[in-house]
XYZ file of C-alpha atoms in Angstrom:
690
model
C -34.743 32.535 9.928
C -34.662 30.875 6.494
C -31.487 29.229 5.568
C -29.861 31.271 2.471
C -30.635 29.008 -0.689
C -26.413 29.352 -1.499
C -26.265 27.898 1.997
C -28.941 25.428 1.616
C -27.474 24.228 -1.509
C -23.801 24.064 -0.259
C -24.829 21.665 2.518
C -27.173 19.389 0.517
C -24.695 19.062 -2.040
C -22.180 18.146 0.771
C -24.223 15.924 2.537
C -25.045 13.944 -0.551
C -21.479 13.525 -1.805
C -20.806 12.135 1.993
C -23.543 9.714 1.818
C -22.364 8.338 -1.710
C -18.707 8.359 -0.616
C -19.507 6.502 3.031
C -21.727 4.000 1.092
C -18.672 2.858 -1.354
C -16.040 3.285 1.561
C -17.891 1.700 4.283
C -19.906 -1.514 2.632
C -18.859 -4.630 3.366
C -15.110 -3.417 4.979
C -15.295 -6.312 7.193
C -15.140 -8.641 4.574
C -13.401 -6.542 1.314
C -10.460 -6.395 0.897
C -10.009 -9.639 2.502
C -7.352 -10.886 4.332
C -4.601 -8.152 5.791
C -1.874 -7.161 3.978
C 1.635 -7.101 4.602
C 1.823 -3.137 4.522
C -0.927 -2.827 6.819
C 0.028 -5.080 9.493
C 3.319 -3.261 9.385
C 1.533 0.142 10.117
C -0.458 -1.822 12.858
C 2.658 -3.633 14.223
C 4.156 0.097 14.619
C 0.755 1.077 16.244
C 1.424 -1.324 19.192
C 4.513 0.321 19.886
C 2.609 3.555 20.668
C -0.147 1.466 22.909
C 3.512 0.327 24.434
C 4.485 3.788 25.207
C 6.943 3.613 22.299
C 5.158 6.084 20.061
C 7.732 8.512 17.249
C 6.916 10.689 15.272
C 8.960 9.052 12.605
C 9.169 4.592 12.914
C 12.430 3.964 11.453
C 11.454 0.372 10.122
C 10.399 -0.868 6.809
C 12.017 2.242 5.017
C 11.090 4.858 7.211
C 7.473 6.156 7.488
C 5.766 9.026 9.143
C 3.898 8.301 12.243
C 0.764 9.986 12.343
C -0.977 6.800 11.196
C -0.139 4.451 13.670
C -0.798 7.061 16.132
C -4.557 7.114 14.624
C -4.255 3.087 14.064
C -3.546 3.112 18.096
C -6.378 5.042 19.015
C -8.403 2.446 16.838
C -7.244 -0.103 18.460
C -7.905 1.179 21.795
C -11.943 1.577 21.130
C -12.284 -1.303 19.085
C -9.678 -4.095 19.699
C -7.036 -5.068 16.729
C -8.666 -6.365 13.676
C -8.330 -5.808 10.125
C -11.836 -3.830 10.049
C -10.254 -1.661 13.464
C -6.924 -1.040 10.804
C -9.021 -0.138 8.000
C -11.556 1.670 9.505
C -9.487 5.304 9.775
C -8.653 4.999 6.219
C -11.964 4.698 5.283
C -13.077 7.529 7.053
C -10.115 9.738 5.372
C -11.307 8.607 2.241
C -15.160 9.994 3.053
C -13.687 13.355 4.343
C -11.279 13.695 1.001
C -14.282 13.222 -0.975
C -16.293 16.019 0.822
C -13.240 18.352 1.070
C -13.579 17.869 -2.795
C -16.864 19.646 -3.025
C -16.354 22.107 -0.564
C -13.072 22.932 -3.004
C -15.304 23.297 -5.870
C -17.349 25.471 -4.208
C -14.455 27.408 -3.317
C -13.136 27.493 -6.750
C -15.898 27.887 -9.048
C -19.632 28.756 -6.714
C -18.128 31.035 -4.390
C -15.907 33.168 -7.102
C -19.018 33.349 -9.662
C -21.613 33.968 -7.445
C -20.258 37.592 -7.131
C -20.732 37.843 -10.863
C -24.525 37.324 -10.638
C -24.558 34.903 -13.887
C -27.191 32.465 -13.438
C -25.998 29.960 -16.162
C -22.460 30.562 -14.969
C -23.425 30.246 -11.544
C -25.366 27.105 -12.341
C -22.282 25.565 -14.088
C -19.978 26.513 -11.016
C -22.595 24.308 -8.695
C -22.634 21.722 -11.475
C -18.706 21.708 -11.466
C -18.218 21.201 -7.704
C -20.977 18.446 -7.264
C -19.375 16.544 -9.953
C -15.703 17.030 -8.621
C -16.964 15.764 -5.746
C -18.996 12.740 -7.007
C -16.157 12.033 -9.214
C -14.152 11.707 -5.989
C -16.458 9.820 -3.541
C -17.069 7.117 -6.603
C -13.575 7.024 -7.939
C -12.272 3.319 -8.207
C -9.037 4.291 -7.547
C -10.123 6.670 -4.362
C -12.034 3.690 -3.186
C -9.365 1.291 -3.170
C -7.281 3.148 -0.961
C -9.694 4.397 1.016
C -10.854 0.420 2.148
C -7.033 -0.127 2.322
C -5.687 0.610 5.943
C -2.197 2.707 4.675
C -1.102 6.016 5.008
C -1.622 6.831 1.241
C -5.221 8.033 1.466
C -4.556 10.547 4.198
C -2.813 12.333 2.169
C -5.810 12.903 -0.221
C -7.678 14.143 2.653
C -5.278 16.446 3.957
C -4.762 17.991 0.336
C -8.399 18.658 -0.403
C -8.672 20.268 3.537
C -5.683 22.289 2.774
C -6.925 23.907 -0.957
C -10.033 24.300 0.197
C -8.702 26.313 3.486
C -6.281 28.311 0.930
C -9.179 29.289 -1.438
C -11.493 29.943 1.396
C -8.673 32.185 2.696
C -8.232 33.941 -0.713
C -11.561 34.295 -1.255
C -12.252 36.100 2.294
C -9.367 38.842 1.222
C -11.054 39.320 -1.941
C -14.453 39.673 -0.777
C -13.298 41.997 2.209
C -12.200 44.248 -0.695
C -11.182 47.743 0.733
C -12.279 46.873 4.105
C -9.321 44.668 4.587
C -7.246 47.479 4.048
C -4.655 45.577 1.876
C -4.026 43.235 5.251
C -5.717 40.528 6.819
C -8.819 40.722 8.661
C -9.388 38.193 11.404
C -11.791 35.422 9.281
C -9.436 35.728 6.522
C -6.455 35.666 8.960
C -7.825 32.046 10.251
C -8.519 30.724 7.132
C -4.646 30.858 6.245
C -3.526 29.423 9.562
C -6.246 26.544 9.110
C -4.793 25.697 5.953
C -1.517 25.792 7.276
C -2.664 23.170 9.952
C -3.709 20.839 7.342
C -0.624 21.247 4.902
C 1.620 20.718 8.034
C -0.474 17.906 9.385
C -0.349 16.350 6.067
C 3.713 15.934 6.107
C 2.991 13.465 9.098
C 1.434 11.034 6.791
C 3.064 10.146 3.858
C 6.079 11.369 1.920
C 4.587 12.394 -1.150
C 2.888 15.211 1.372
C 6.244 16.937 1.451
C 5.242 18.139 -2.528
C 2.467 20.142 -1.477
C 4.044 23.019 0.410
C 6.344 23.154 -2.767
C 2.989 23.666 -5.331
C 1.354 25.740 -2.761
C 4.313 27.985 -2.678
C 5.090 28.027 -6.192
C 1.447 28.951 -7.120
C 0.746 31.570 -4.353
C 4.488 32.989 -5.998
C 3.394 32.669 -9.631
C 0.396 34.570 -8.917
C 1.523 37.191 -7.656
C 4.509 37.450 -10.079
C 2.404 37.365 -13.275
C 0.050 40.142 -11.344
C 2.956 42.564 -11.071
C 3.871 41.633 -14.628
C 0.597 42.551 -15.661
C 0.415 39.254 -17.582
C -2.299 36.879 -14.938
C -5.530 39.501 -16.113
C -8.459 37.257 -15.010
C -7.956 38.549 -12.130
C -4.762 39.389 -10.520
C -3.722 39.486 -7.102
C -6.338 42.712 -5.778
C -4.640 42.526 -2.488
C -1.106 41.701 -2.549
C -0.004 42.774 0.904
C -3.255 40.359 2.188
C -1.739 37.796 -0.037
C 1.832 37.986 0.980
C 1.247 38.077 4.591
C -1.602 35.334 4.433
C 1.321 32.849 2.835
C 3.446 33.822 5.590
C 1.094 32.796 8.077
C 0.052 29.637 6.358
C 3.742 28.683 6.075
C 4.669 29.648 9.425
C 2.057 27.703 11.244
C 2.730 24.819 8.602
C 6.382 24.982 9.904
C 5.222 24.911 13.563
C 2.771 21.658 13.271
C 6.066 20.076 11.105
C 8.742 20.790 13.786
C 8.554 17.623 15.664
C 8.870 15.893 11.936
C 11.562 18.638 11.255
C 13.287 17.867 14.157
C 13.435 14.338 13.956
C 15.146 14.496 10.438
C 17.741 16.814 11.567
C 18.869 14.915 14.412
C 18.939 11.889 12.395
C 20.787 12.537 9.027
C 19.304 10.563 6.392
C 16.018 9.585 7.546
C 15.090 12.593 5.426
C 15.490 11.014 2.029
C 15.953 7.285 3.426
C 12.976 6.133 1.542
C 12.590 8.198 -1.547
C 16.455 7.102 -1.801
C 15.808 3.431 -2.109
C 13.595 4.023 -4.746
C 15.112 7.506 -6.750
C 16.034 7.947 -10.888
C 18.663 10.245 -9.340
C 20.296 8.435 -6.590
C 23.604 7.582 -8.988
C 23.401 10.832 -10.550
C 22.131 12.995 -13.237
C 22.840 11.792 -16.861
C 21.009 11.832 -20.134
C 19.964 8.230 -19.869
C 18.552 9.442 -16.152
C 16.672 11.834 -18.411
C 15.098 9.097 -20.465
C 14.054 7.066 -17.623
C 12.225 9.905 -16.004
C 10.470 10.533 -19.306
C 9.366 6.868 -19.684
C 8.341 6.819 -15.907
C 6.515 10.441 -16.808
C 4.537 8.811 -19.502
C 3.605 5.545 -18.355
C 2.125 7.649 -14.800
C 0.177 9.891 -16.842
C -1.087 7.465 -19.130
C -2.319 5.229 -16.954
C -4.782 7.959 -15.798
C -6.994 7.727 -19.466
C -5.231 4.317 -21.346
C -7.215 1.010 -20.785
C -5.182 -1.516 -19.850
C -2.522 0.949 -18.753
C -3.306 1.091 -15.302
C -1.253 -0.322 -12.466
C -0.870 -3.753 -12.700
C -0.451 -4.612 -8.922
C -3.380 -6.232 -7.614
C -2.873 -4.953 -4.009
C -3.527 -1.434 -5.533
C -5.413 -2.026 -8.172
C -7.587 -4.301 -10.890
C -4.686 -5.089 -12.557
C -4.540 -2.527 -15.586
C -7.355 -0.869 -15.125
C -7.033 2.956 -15.869
C -7.970 5.675 -13.323
C -10.674 6.650 -15.614
C -13.282 5.079 -17.476
C -13.620 5.688 -21.187
C -15.961 8.108 -21.338
C -14.579 10.048 -18.147
C -11.285 9.949 -19.820
C -13.206 12.166 -22.754
C -14.633 14.439 -20.072
C -11.041 14.711 -18.501
C -9.198 15.597 -21.507
C -11.853 18.066 -22.453
C -11.477 19.557 -19.393
C -7.780 19.638 -19.544
C -7.896 21.247 -22.584
C -10.212 23.895 -21.630
C -8.005 24.783 -18.342
C -5.334 25.016 -20.621
C -6.872 27.551 -22.624
C -8.001 29.193 -19.723
C -4.732 29.310 -18.303
C -5.013 32.856 -16.939
C -7.687 32.462 -14.697
C -5.805 31.419 -11.273
C -8.513 28.801 -10.354
C -7.300 27.101 -13.525
C -3.718 27.606 -13.573
C -4.014 25.909 -9.951
C -5.467 22.874 -11.276
C -2.839 22.347 -13.712
C -0.242 23.082 -11.460
C -1.466 20.941 -8.824
C -1.652 18.142 -11.289
C 2.249 18.867 -12.622
C 3.877 18.746 -9.192
C 2.109 16.482 -7.113
C 2.629 13.558 -9.962
C 6.113 14.346 -9.916
C 7.260 12.131 -7.075
C 6.022 9.298 -9.518
C 8.281 10.667 -12.424
C 11.332 10.498 -10.185
C 10.829 7.000 -8.031
C 11.591 4.859 -10.969
C 11.471 1.520 -9.362
C 8.270 0.370 -11.171
C 5.836 2.242 -13.354
C 2.770 2.811 -13.615
C 2.301 3.420 -10.076
C -1.225 4.684 -8.394
C 0.749 5.251 -4.880
C 2.907 7.925 -5.855
C 0.119 9.939 -7.799
C -2.277 10.045 -4.723
C -1.233 13.581 -4.125
C -3.367 14.704 -7.210
C -6.507 13.949 -5.888
C -8.995 15.609 -5.829
C -7.611 17.624 -7.944
C -7.667 15.815 -10.968
C -11.116 14.916 -10.952
C -12.031 18.687 -11.572
C -10.700 17.941 -15.115
C -13.915 15.687 -15.916
C -15.863 18.245 -14.235
C -14.736 21.153 -16.216
C -15.135 18.839 -19.313
C -18.714 17.943 -18.338
C -19.870 21.380 -18.107
C -18.112 22.361 -21.194
C -19.647 19.663 -22.796
C -23.251 20.319 -21.954
C -22.631 24.051 -22.763
C -21.975 22.930 -26.658
C -24.616 20.329 -26.445
C -27.230 22.875 -25.211
C -26.223 25.371 -27.659
C -26.625 23.024 -30.773
C -29.961 22.250 -29.162
C -30.818 25.574 -29.411
C -34.106 25.124 -31.730
C -35.645 22.670 -28.949
C -38.215 23.939 -26.603
C -36.383 24.918 -23.313
C -37.940 21.948 -21.307
C -36.547 19.299 -24.172
C -33.351 20.905 -24.149
C -33.227 20.467 -20.090
C -34.019 17.129 -20.374
C -31.745 15.931 -23.159
C -28.754 17.936 -21.309
C -29.181 17.106 -17.538
C -30.333 13.770 -18.554
C -27.082 13.330 -20.110
C -25.506 14.691 -16.730
C -27.224 12.519 -14.147
C -26.060 9.469 -16.540
C -22.373 10.618 -16.977
C -22.136 11.460 -12.948
C -23.645 8.040 -11.989
C -21.794 5.752 -14.617
C -18.636 6.151 -13.080
C -20.190 4.624 -9.421
C -21.935 1.724 -11.126
C -18.680 0.558 -12.791
C -16.597 1.084 -9.809
C -19.187 -1.055 -7.719
C -18.939 -3.668 -10.351
C -15.086 -3.578 -10.796
C -14.566 -3.432 -6.985
C -16.984 -5.476 -5.218
C -17.821 -8.024 -8.015
C -14.693 -8.108 -10.028
C -11.732 -7.427 -7.893
C -13.170 -8.444 -4.071
C -14.223 -12.190 -4.561
C -11.277 -12.710 -7.133
C -8.685 -15.477 -5.890
C -5.702 -13.685 -6.606
C -6.776 -11.005 -4.496
C -7.292 -13.341 -1.508
C -3.721 -14.278 -2.372
C -2.200 -10.582 -2.496
C -3.907 -9.823 0.753
C -2.505 -12.832 2.599
C -6.204 -14.532 3.157
C -4.326 -17.759 4.167
C -2.572 -16.020 7.107
C -5.931 -14.094 8.620
C -7.716 -17.546 8.017
C -5.032 -19.238 10.079
C -5.666 -16.476 13.151
C -9.625 -16.515 12.987
C -9.509 -20.434 13.172
C -7.025 -20.054 15.772
C -9.365 -17.500 17.558
C -11.873 -20.335 17.609
C -10.049 -23.380 18.212
C -6.650 -22.294 20.805
C -4.011 -25.075 20.368
C -3.070 -27.780 22.998
C 0.364 -27.818 22.552
C 2.779 -26.286 20.148
C 1.959 -24.578 17.138
C 3.746 -24.739 13.674
C 2.748 -22.498 10.885
C 3.823 -22.274 7.766
C 4.055 -19.109 5.575
C 5.772 -17.894 2.521
C 7.632 -14.812 4.689
C 9.303 -15.454 7.998
C 6.980 -14.106 11.090
C 4.410 -12.985 8.804
C 3.302 -9.376 10.220
C -0.430 -10.328 8.931
C -0.301 -13.225 11.524
C 1.697 -11.621 13.832
C 0.136 -8.370 14.458
C -3.146 -10.221 14.667
C -2.503 -13.602 16.750
C 0.663 -12.359 19.091
C -0.061 -8.775 18.765
C 3.516 -8.059 19.332
C 5.218 -4.528 18.310
C 7.556 -3.914 15.645
C 10.674 -3.044 18.331
C 9.793 -6.738 19.473
C 8.750 -8.691 16.305
C 11.977 -10.754 16.546
C 11.109 -11.627 20.355
C 10.209 -14.942 21.224
C 6.901 -14.006 23.016
C 4.710 -17.313 22.710
C 7.579 -19.975 23.294
C 4.688 -22.854 21.669
C 4.733 -20.675 18.344
C 7.351 -22.038 15.844
C 7.758 -20.893 12.288
C 8.641 -22.570 9.059
C 8.066 -22.591 5.374
C 6.758 -26.000 3.945
C 7.891 -25.300 0.285
C 11.650 -26.304 1.690
C 10.898 -27.863 5.498
C 8.520 -30.007 7.383
C 8.932 -30.014 11.441
C 8.777 -33.587 12.769
C 7.087 -32.919 16.358
C 6.719 -35.628 18.892
C 3.309 -36.927 18.187
C 2.711 -36.832 22.174
C 2.731 -33.105 22.054
C -0.408 -32.777 20.692
C 0.940 -30.489 17.774
C -1.511 -28.049 15.604
C 0.684 -27.366 11.853
C -1.212 -24.954 10.234
C -0.270 -24.359 6.251
C -1.384 -21.365 4.781
C -1.960 -21.445 0.559
C 1.550 -19.365 0.014
C 3.777 -21.943 1.126
C 2.301 -25.552 0.881
C 4.958 -28.328 1.145
C 5.258 -29.944 -2.506
C 3.348 -33.429 -2.935
C 6.295 -35.505 -3.172
C 7.171 -34.477 0.371
C 3.024 -34.978 1.484
C 3.384 -38.467 -0.079
C 6.949 -39.355 1.859
C 5.625 -37.973 5.282
C 1.806 -39.231 5.024
C 0.751 -35.535 5.346
C -2.975 -35.025 5.216
C -3.999 -31.583 4.935
C -7.693 -30.549 5.868
C -9.079 -27.407 4.707
C -10.149 -24.783 7.525
C -12.379 -21.263 7.624
C -12.402 -20.137 4.195
C -9.850 -22.676 2.238
C -6.658 -20.231 2.365
C -5.174 -22.690 5.097
C -5.230 -26.185 6.140
C -4.794 -28.097 9.166
C -1.838 -30.839 8.437
C -1.680 -34.039 10.198
C 1.537 -36.592 9.814
C 3.053 -39.398 11.809
C 5.992 -39.248 10.606
C 8.692 -39.236 13.444
C 12.226 -39.657 13.567
C 14.034 -41.449 17.052
C 17.566 -40.957 17.587
C 20.103 -38.719 17.590
C 22.520 -36.801 15.221
C 24.797 -38.613 12.878
C 26.987 -35.329 12.137
C 26.773 -32.239 13.967
C 27.323 -29.622 11.928
C 26.941 -26.854 15.045
C 26.383 -27.089 18.739
C 22.745 -26.486 17.925
C 22.350 -28.602 14.159
C 23.254 -32.210 13.445
C 22.114 -34.600 10.494
C 20.340 -37.614 11.604
C 20.264 -39.048 7.552
C 19.798 -37.956 4.104
C 18.748 -39.859 1.808
C 17.201 -39.407 -2.267
C 14.107 -39.859 -4.489
C 15.107 -40.943 -7.709
C 12.921 -40.468 -10.322
C 10.702 -43.531 -11.614
C 11.638 -44.061 -14.690
C 15.517 -42.894 -14.441
C 15.201 -39.725 -16.210
C 13.917 -36.259 -14.393
C 14.692 -34.821 -11.203
C 15.986 -36.550 -8.270
C 15.206 -35.206 -4.413
C 17.430 -34.766 -1.864
C 16.055 -34.971 1.609
C 17.943 -34.589 4.850
C 16.457 -35.038 8.643
C 17.689 -32.715 10.924
C 18.071 -32.780 14.774
C 18.397 -29.759 16.716
C 19.515 -28.816 20.552
C 17.959 -25.479 21.227
C 17.298 -22.053 18.770
C 19.780 -19.288 18.148
C 17.692 -16.416 19.051
C 19.616 -13.781 17.212
C 20.690 -15.174 14.273
C 17.293 -14.419 12.050
C 18.441 -15.017 8.687
C 17.963 -18.118 6.740
C 21.006 -20.614 6.642
C 21.873 -21.750 2.878
C 21.721 -25.783 2.280
C 24.035 -26.603 -0.589
C 23.656 -30.319 -1.506
C 25.488 -32.182 -4.468
C 25.969 -35.205 -6.174
C 28.920 -36.913 -6.458
C 31.009 -38.689 -9.652
C 32.841 -42.007 -9.609
C 35.555 -39.793 -9.131
C 34.576 -37.904 -6.023
C 34.041 -34.606 -8.310
C 30.734 -32.503 -7.774
C 28.259 -32.976 -10.878
C 25.138 -31.147 -9.492
C 25.249 -29.011 -7.168
C 21.887 -27.034 -5.691
C 21.202 -24.475 -3.205
C 18.318 -23.714 -1.029
C 17.329 -21.754 2.298
C 16.707 -23.853 4.885
C 13.062 -23.615 5.656
C 13.061 -23.750 9.278
C 15.378 -20.699 10.624
C 17.492 -20.961 13.987
C 15.611 -19.125 16.375
C 12.826 -22.003 15.596
C 15.472 -24.701 16.555
C 13.642 -26.703 19.545
C 15.649 -28.153 22.232
C 15.462 -32.322 21.100
C 13.321 -31.208 17.683
C 13.142 -32.541 14.422
C 12.415 -31.560 10.865
C 12.904 -32.357 7.491
C 14.616 -30.327 4.561
C 14.937 -31.227 0.696
C 16.446 -29.752 -2.777
C 15.346 -30.600 -6.057
C 18.175 -31.453 -8.611
C 18.333 -32.790 -12.334
C 19.385 -36.895 -11.880
C 22.255 -37.415 -13.229
C 21.902 -41.296 -13.767
C 22.522 -44.094 -11.835
C 25.966 -44.699 -13.544
C 26.973 -41.223 -12.884
C 25.925 -40.671 -9.452
C 27.756 -42.109 -6.771
C 27.821 -40.383 -3.846
C 26.501 -37.154 -2.306
C 28.068 -34.247 -0.644
C 26.122 -31.330 1.582
C 27.174 -28.498 3.459
C 25.636 -25.483 5.658
C 26.051 -21.754 5.171
C 24.635 -19.283 7.523
C 23.853 -15.717 5.934
C 26.691 -13.738 5.596
C 29.331 -16.140 7.384
C 31.769 -19.047 6.494
C 30.385 -22.691 6.144
C 29.759 -24.812 9.009
C 32.712 -26.858 9.857
C 31.400 -30.250 10.932
C 34.686 -32.561 12.274
C 36.503 -33.605 9.070
C 34.717 -31.716 6.628
C 36.396 -29.871 4.012
C 35.252 -26.407 3.376
C 32.427 -27.474 5.378
C 31.280 -29.993 2.565
C 30.418 -33.404 4.280
C 30.338 -36.484 2.035
C 27.375 -38.437 2.446
C 26.334 -42.005 0.687
C 23.556 -42.206 -1.455
C 20.374 -43.577 0.721
C 17.422 -44.573 -0.974
C 15.081 -44.700 2.076
C 14.219 -43.222 5.437
C 15.764 -43.696 8.685
C 12.411 -44.428 10.163
C 8.811 -45.042 8.352
C 5.687 -43.501 8.773
């Protein structure tokens, strides 16, 4: 039995879109993006809690996040182990499915509804619209970027596409059933309404923006029914009102059941529903005229990023900075398609697409911490890609009419050649921008914490023989912790490996005993300044791809503290490194002794350092974080800290003062100190040399 031509064309088109989407999302996924971004690591840390039997529907850390993505990651770790590839593969697969679902949605919106009319040209245009929307989604730089990024956002695009495709499958089933449905639902139609509800409910378990999808679907169906009742929406009206109402009730009923576990969590944890959005909402301080202006500016910037070169999202971890969603030729098609859709708004297909853009872009209008921002408009995918597809078809129709004097063969050669060019062009530009420009850029490596993954990979091949010291710009950096220690979120600040110690080499340097065979790794994000490298004779040897270094230093301090600031922290010595020519900046260096960690005191201490004038008054004061936090203080350990301050000159500086202030607490009180300040002489040499 032969496959019907329409079905064969459907499956061939779907296969083509999926192959293209897979190529862009799976090729070199092991190496691009490089490293592992902190947000990816945060979700992976929660996934480790799932594997430890502590899975939730909502994870409250990091401002609160819906949990289904973490469960999927946990499954990936079970199958493949914990690697950056395992973290990103689920997102890549979601992106492939989203592109295929965009093509399916195009079939339901255009082909399935046009095939009943028997218009050959209209049917060809419908097929082209569906194929173009699928390919524009598959080759979109924006969607490719988020599909290769192991965070939750791309799942919104997948669930939105599947929800809308199933919804229109259900609507078309009612219209095809005609009188046989008797104004109600047949079994097949009911099934698709339920499937749409399933997808819509699941979408809410991935990302906050998905909460707008039920609002959009409800407004569209209600509007279509009301306009039908008012005899406004005439092409076509809702033929089977009772069937649509019953289907909508089934859709929202199934969605509510699927959403129920998350809904129960929100009811039993007041504030969690708005926790994340409330942090960035323009309405958090109430509504006023200025609020309206802020929302209007955010809306303009977030819409402009779709079409205007140089006005796209500037965050490198979300975009090639400034890149617009559409390249100029496709932006022109999108604007044309938008105009065609507005002109045809009485057709429910076009009003559906217009309402989709308006409702699903609105989260970016209300969240105003930064604009433009691509993650918060992910909900418009794949709907927004139908506008250039509609514009392409409209433009080809216009061109065909202008070429009427040519032969059919010549006319088809020009129009279909142009169509092929416009369909292929976005993919070529995306390949260049993503794989040849964005991926290899050093700035991308920095944004995706390559220094931490470089350190992890090096340690996989070179297990440390003694204590391990890691310098990073973030304490207990999640990108390293999740890969090296594989510690879940609930145990994140628990000391799993007593040999692992964290510090920030921009502010401090550990002084392990040389006989302990220490391994010190320093990332590009937290390198020691040159004057400390010279003072401590630190040698940095690149490892891996050069984003991190193995450090060696023979500098070590014997002896006990002279001044104990607390039971665990004492000062051995302070000395200064004045500028060579008498003008410029002075470096004030402290050498500390520790008697063990303060496990629960995670926040950094502040070191406040001052220079004193001849009369004992403070003439210069600086403050900086102590680069070794209390949980990292070792029994019998030592480390160096420093601060840089303006040098007032030899004749003005006659002494120094120092105090240590814990976070949100009074200063530490050494014996004899006034308000925590310890007065010290101006020494110019360290207690011991290298």
